[in-house]
Amino acid sequence: MAALGGRRSAVLCLGLLACIAAHPALAGDCPGNRNALGTSRTLVVDPREHPRIGTMQYPETLPLRDHEVVLTFDDGPLPRNSSKILAILASQCVKATFCKLVEAGHSVGAHTQNHPLTMDQMPLERARQEIDEGIAAVKSALGNGEALAPFFRIPGLLRSEGVEAYLASQGIQIWSADFLADDWRHISPSRIYELAMKRLEQKGKGILLLHDIQARTVAALPRILSELKARGYRIVHVVPATPENPATPTEPKQWQMHPPPENVTMTRWPDAVAAR
């Protein structure tokens, strides 16, 4: 998750998190592509009820069904690559979010002002400044503060309790991830594809983190989407709750990746080992 400096970082955002559109783009409704992956459903979440998601770091993740995937992209926009990512997603009628494309009806999440990879070490006041200035810059770029979704990913996933508490106090939901494809590393597109699918198969569902600034991700994405379709995975589109659009009803256990079956007594792992 490479750092990006300069003014362009003021409009960094999460990708493929949310879209304002009221209805998902079903595969059969995709113009020019009857075999598109599409977007199977829209999930509405309340950040104040579930402030931290993603099993790489937190106990909870999005309440997805088996074989459901939420795609996310960090660090854009970088036009030469982000625009290609957008075109690929559009060809499959998969909803996407990029800061520079809000006019297309997509919503936006935040990712700090300067993408520091020290959020877990810097003084809280400095971290708050990064968060606040990043959010303010994105709102300014959008021209409409209400268009910014209360979703936030900490650069490098370098969390700290102070940062998490501050974001929660602002009603902002922290997005970690359930699995990565290591696309910020210098690896081949085929390796990105292999890691994405292998790790998804291990989880069975979840939030995938990718980076739309990477040419290698552009090259890997069509194959990833094609394989998701072939293996029966479905894309879920996530939006924040509003007074007019309340959160999708869920049960607490749905926010766990693999909740234990009902009526099963949980045993601490040392005791379980000793009992064998």
PDB file of N, CA and C in Angstrom, residues 14 17-18 43-54 58 60-63 109-111 135 149-154 163-164 166-176 207 238-241 247 255:
ATOM      1  N   LEU A  14     -11.676   5.439  -0.922  1.00  0.00           N
ATOM      2  CA  LEU A  14     -11.950   4.032  -1.051  1.00  0.00           C
ATOM      3  C   LEU A  14     -12.673   3.820  -2.359  1.00  0.00           C
ATOM      4  N   LEU A  17     -16.871   0.893  -2.736  1.00  0.00           N
ATOM      5  CA  LEU A  17     -17.540   0.726  -1.452  1.00  0.00           C
ATOM      6  C   LEU A  17     -19.027   0.981  -1.576  1.00  0.00           C
ATOM      7  N   ALA A  18     -19.394   2.067  -2.243  1.00  0.00           N
ATOM      8  CA  ALA A  18     -20.790   2.437  -2.204  1.00  0.00           C
ATOM      9  C   ALA A  18     -21.184   3.242  -3.406  1.00  0.00           C
ATOM     10  N   LEU A  43     -26.403  -3.475   0.153  1.00  0.00           N
ATOM     11  CA  LEU A  43     -26.396  -3.635   1.605  1.00  0.00           C
ATOM     12  C   LEU A  43     -26.264  -2.262   2.238  1.00  0.00           C
ATOM     13  N   VAL A  44     -27.195  -1.899   3.108  1.00  0.00           N
ATOM     14  CA  VAL A  44     -27.191  -0.598   3.778  1.00  0.00           C
ATOM     15  C   VAL A  44     -26.699  -0.788   5.201  1.00  0.00           C
ATOM     16  N   VAL A  45     -25.643  -0.054   5.582  1.00  0.00           N
ATOM     17  CA  VAL A  45     -25.045  -0.233   6.908  1.00  0.00           C
ATOM     18  C   VAL A  45     -25.070   1.067   7.702  1.00  0.00           C
ATOM     19  N   ASP A  46     -25.165   0.935   9.015  1.00  0.00           N
ATOM     20  CA  ASP A  46     -25.120   2.076   9.924  1.00  0.00           C
ATOM     21  C   ASP A  46     -23.751   2.100  10.598  1.00  0.00           C
ATOM     22  N   PRO A  47     -22.880   3.051  10.238  1.00  0.00           N
ATOM     23  CA  PRO A  47     -21.537   3.089  10.813  1.00  0.00           C
ATOM     24  C   PRO A  47     -21.507   3.192  12.327  1.00  0.00           C
ATOM     25  N   ARG A  48     -22.513   3.797  12.925  1.00  0.00           N
ATOM     26  CA  ARG A  48     -22.512   3.954  14.386  1.00  0.00           C
ATOM     27  C   ARG A  48     -22.808   2.626  15.084  1.00  0.00           C
ATOM     28  N   GLU A  49     -23.514   1.744  14.434  1.00  0.00           N
ATOM     29  CA  GLU A  49     -23.811   0.451  15.031  1.00  0.00           C
ATOM     30  C   GLU A  49     -22.654  -0.527  14.870  1.00  0.00           C
ATOM     31  N   HIS A  50     -21.908  -0.389  13.784  1.00  0.00           N
ATOM     32  CA  HIS A  50     -20.796  -1.287  13.499  1.00  0.00           C
ATOM     33  C   HIS A  50     -19.624  -0.440  13.021  1.00  0.00           C
ATOM     34  N   PRO A  51     -18.861   0.151  13.952  1.00  0.00           N
ATOM     35  CA  PRO A  51     -17.853   1.145  13.580  1.00  0.00           C
ATOM     36  C   PRO A  51     -16.576   0.589  12.960  1.00  0.00           C
ATOM     37  N   ARG A  52     -16.323  -0.719  13.095  1.00  0.00           N
ATOM     38  CA  ARG A  52     -15.072  -1.285  12.598  1.00  0.00           C
ATOM     39  C   ARG A  52     -15.358  -2.627  11.934  1.00  0.00           C
ATOM     40  N   ILE A  53     -14.941  -2.778  10.691  1.00  0.00           N
ATOM     41  CA  ILE A  53     -15.229  -4.011   9.964  1.00  0.00           C
ATOM     42  C   ILE A  53     -13.984  -4.502   9.240  1.00  0.00           C
ATOM     43  N   GLY A  54     -13.944  -5.810   9.011  1.00  0.00           N
ATOM     44  CA  GLY A  54     -12.827  -6.427   8.304  1.00  0.00           C
ATOM     45  C   GLY A  54     -12.050  -7.361   9.212  1.00  0.00           C
ATOM     46  N   TYR A  58     -10.415  -6.910  12.849  1.00  0.00           N
ATOM     47  CA  TYR A  58     -11.520  -6.709  13.782  1.00  0.00           C
ATOM     48  C   TYR A  58     -12.406  -7.953  13.884  1.00  0.00           C
ATOM     49  N   GLU A  60     -15.604  -8.072  13.698  1.00  0.00           N
ATOM     50  CA  GLU A  60     -16.750  -7.997  12.801  1.00  0.00           C
ATOM     51  C   GLU A  60     -16.316  -7.713  11.363  1.00  0.00           C
ATOM     52  N   THR A  61     -17.174  -8.141  10.448  1.00  0.00           N
ATOM     53  CA  THR A  61     -17.046  -7.741   9.059  1.00  0.00           C
ATOM     54  C   THR A  61     -18.449  -7.554   8.505  1.00  0.00           C
ATOM     55  N   LEU A  62     -18.565  -7.210   7.246  1.00  0.00           N
ATOM     56  CA  LEU A  62     -19.881  -6.973   6.672  1.00  0.00           C
ATOM     57  C   LEU A  62     -20.733  -8.242   6.732  1.00  0.00           C
ATOM     58  N   PRO A  63     -22.037  -8.095   6.929  1.00  0.00           N
ATOM     59  CA  PRO A  63     -22.923  -9.261   7.048  1.00  0.00           C
ATOM     60  C   PRO A  63     -23.236  -9.864   5.675  1.00  0.00           C
ATOM     61  N   GLY A 109     -15.596   7.430  -0.178  1.00  0.00           N
ATOM     62  CA  GLY A 109     -15.064   7.266   1.169  1.00  0.00           C
ATOM     63  C   GLY A 109     -13.745   7.999   1.279  1.00  0.00           C
ATOM     64  N   ALA A 110     -13.204   8.103   2.490  1.00  0.00           N
ATOM     65  CA  ALA A 110     -11.982   8.879   2.724  1.00  0.00           C
ATOM     66  C   ALA A 110     -10.809   7.979   3.115  1.00  0.00           C
ATOM     67  N   HIS A 111      -9.588   8.536   2.950  1.00  0.00           N
ATOM     68  CA  HIS A 111      -8.370   7.735   3.119  1.00  0.00           C
ATOM     69  C   HIS A 111      -7.197   8.606   3.582  1.00  0.00           C
ATOM     70  N   ILE A 135     -10.806  14.546   4.804  1.00  0.00           N
ATOM     71  CA  ILE A 135     -12.256  14.589   4.620  1.00  0.00           C
ATOM     72  C   ILE A 135     -12.683  15.933   4.050  1.00  0.00           C
ATOM     73  N   ALA A 149     -19.466   9.413   1.775  1.00  0.00           N
ATOM     74  CA  ALA A 149     -19.947   8.362   2.673  1.00  0.00           C
ATOM     75  C   ALA A 149     -19.092   8.319   3.936  1.00  0.00           C
ATOM     76  N   PRO A 150     -19.670   7.987   5.080  1.00  0.00           N
ATOM     77  CA  PRO A 150     -18.908   7.910   6.333  1.00  0.00           C
ATOM     78  C   PRO A 150     -18.138   6.603   6.444  1.00  0.00           C
ATOM     79  N   PHE A 151     -17.323   6.323   5.427  1.00  0.00           N
ATOM     80  CA  PHE A 151     -16.465   5.148   5.369  1.00  0.00           C
ATOM     81  C   PHE A 151     -15.019   5.628   5.305  1.00  0.00           C
ATOM     82  N   PHE A 152     -14.139   4.916   5.994  1.00  0.00           N
ATOM     83  CA  PHE A 152     -12.742   5.356   6.058  1.00  0.00           C
ATOM     84  C   PHE A 152     -11.826   4.138   6.139  1.00  0.00           C
ATOM     85  N   ARG A 153     -10.741   4.164   5.356  1.00  0.00           N
ATOM     86  CA  ARG A 153      -9.723   3.133   5.506  1.00  0.00           C
ATOM     87  C   ARG A 153      -8.418   3.782   5.927  1.00  0.00           C
ATOM     88  N   ILE A 154      -7.811   3.250   6.967  1.00  0.00           N
ATOM     89  CA  ILE A 154      -6.544   3.758   7.464  1.00  0.00           C
ATOM     90  C   ILE A 154      -5.431   3.315   6.515  1.00  0.00           C
ATOM     91  N   VAL A 163      -6.889   6.566  16.968  1.00  0.00           N
ATOM     92  CA  VAL A 163      -7.484   6.858  15.663  1.00  0.00           C
ATOM     93  C   VAL A 163      -8.854   6.212  15.548  1.00  0.00           C
ATOM     94  N   GLU A 164      -8.956   4.963  15.984  1.00  0.00           N
ATOM     95  CA  GLU A 164     -10.242   4.268  15.908  1.00  0.00           C
ATOM     96  C   GLU A 164     -11.293   4.966  16.763  1.00  0.00           C
ATOM     97  N   TYR A 166     -11.385   8.116  17.639  1.00  0.00           N
ATOM     98  CA  TYR A 166     -11.736   9.404  17.046  1.00  0.00           C
ATOM     99  C   TYR A 166     -12.708   9.214  15.889  1.00  0.00           C
ATOM    100  N   LEU A 167     -12.438   8.275  15.015  1.00  0.00           N
ATOM    101  CA  LEU A 167     -13.338   8.041  13.886  1.00  0.00           C
ATOM    102  C   LEU A 167     -14.716   7.610  14.367  1.00  0.00           C
ATOM    103  N   ALA A 168     -14.755   6.744  15.382  1.00  0.00           N
ATOM    104  CA  ALA A 168     -16.049   6.314  15.925  1.00  0.00           C
ATOM    105  C   ALA A 168     -16.821   7.494  16.493  1.00  0.00           C
ATOM    106  N   SER A 169     -16.118   8.434  17.140  1.00  0.00           N
ATOM    107  CA  SER A 169     -16.787   9.602  17.714  1.00  0.00           C
ATOM    108  C   SER A 169     -17.395  10.491  16.634  1.00  0.00           C
ATOM    109  N   GLN A 170     -16.869  10.379  15.409  1.00  0.00           N
ATOM    110  CA  GLN A 170     -17.386  11.162  14.295  1.00  0.00           C
ATOM    111  C   GLN A 170     -18.441  10.401  13.496  1.00  0.00           C
ATOM    112  N   GLY A 171     -18.783   9.206  13.946  1.00  0.00           N
ATOM    113  CA  GLY A 171     -19.772   8.404  13.228  1.00  0.00           C
ATOM    114  C   GLY A 171     -19.246   7.840  11.924  1.00  0.00           C
ATOM    115  N   ILE A 172     -17.935   7.612  11.849  1.00  0.00           N
ATOM    116  CA  ILE A 172     -17.305   7.130  10.625  1.00  0.00           C
ATOM    117  C   ILE A 172     -16.914   5.665  10.806  1.00  0.00           C
ATOM    118  N   GLN A 173     -17.258   4.851   9.850  1.00  0.00           N
ATOM    119  CA  GLN A 173     -16.990   3.421   9.892  1.00  0.00           C
ATOM    120  C   GLN A 173     -15.602   3.134   9.309  1.00  0.00           C
ATOM    121  N   ILE A 174     -14.780   2.419  10.070  1.00  0.00           N
ATOM    122  CA  ILE A 174     -13.452   2.034   9.590  1.00  0.00           C
ATOM    123  C   ILE A 174     -13.571   0.743   8.795  1.00  0.00           C
ATOM    124  N   TRP A 175     -13.023   0.796   7.580  1.00  0.00           N
ATOM    125  CA  TRP A 175     -12.980  -0.390   6.723  1.00  0.00           C
ATOM    126  C   TRP A 175     -11.573  -0.963   6.722  1.00  0.00           C
ATOM    127  N   SER A 176     -11.410  -2.135   7.291  1.00  0.00           N
ATOM    128  CA  SER A 176     -10.200  -2.905   7.054  1.00  0.00           C
ATOM    129  C   SER A 176     -10.491  -3.781   5.841  1.00  0.00           C
ATOM    130  N   ILE A 207     -14.542  -8.911   2.093  1.00  0.00           N
ATOM    131  CA  ILE A 207     -14.101  -7.642   1.520  1.00  0.00           C
ATOM    132  C   ILE A 207     -12.701  -7.839   0.949  1.00  0.00           C
ATOM    133  N   VAL A 238     -22.334  -1.635  -1.128  1.00  0.00           N
ATOM    134  CA  VAL A 238     -22.577  -1.172   0.242  1.00  0.00           C
ATOM    135  C   VAL A 238     -22.802   0.332   0.269  1.00  0.00           C
ATOM    136  N   VAL A 239     -23.838   0.768   0.960  1.00  0.00           N
ATOM    137  CA  VAL A 239     -24.129   2.190   1.098  1.00  0.00           C
ATOM    138  C   VAL A 239     -24.406   2.511   2.566  1.00  0.00           C
ATOM    139  N   PRO A 240     -24.192   3.751   2.982  1.00  0.00           N
ATOM    140  CA  PRO A 240     -24.481   4.123   4.368  1.00  0.00           C
ATOM    141  C   PRO A 240     -25.961   4.379   4.580  1.00  0.00           C
ATOM    142  N   ALA A 241     -26.413   4.078   5.778  1.00  0.00           N
ATOM    143  CA  ALA A 241     -27.811   4.322   6.123  1.00  0.00           C
ATOM    144  C   ALA A 241     -28.085   5.818   6.220  1.00  0.00           C
ATOM    145  N   ALA A 247     -30.834   1.052   7.682  1.00  0.00           N
ATOM    146  CA  ALA A 247     -29.931  -0.078   7.552  1.00  0.00           C
ATOM    147  C   ALA A 247     -30.681  -1.372   7.244  1.00  0.00           C
ATOM    148  N   TRP A 255     -22.575 -10.494  11.452  1.00  0.00           N
ATOM    149  CA  TRP A 255     -21.408  -9.625  11.338  1.00  0.00           C
ATOM    150  C   TRP A 255     -20.118 -10.353  11.698  1.00  0.00           C
TER     151      TRP A 255
END
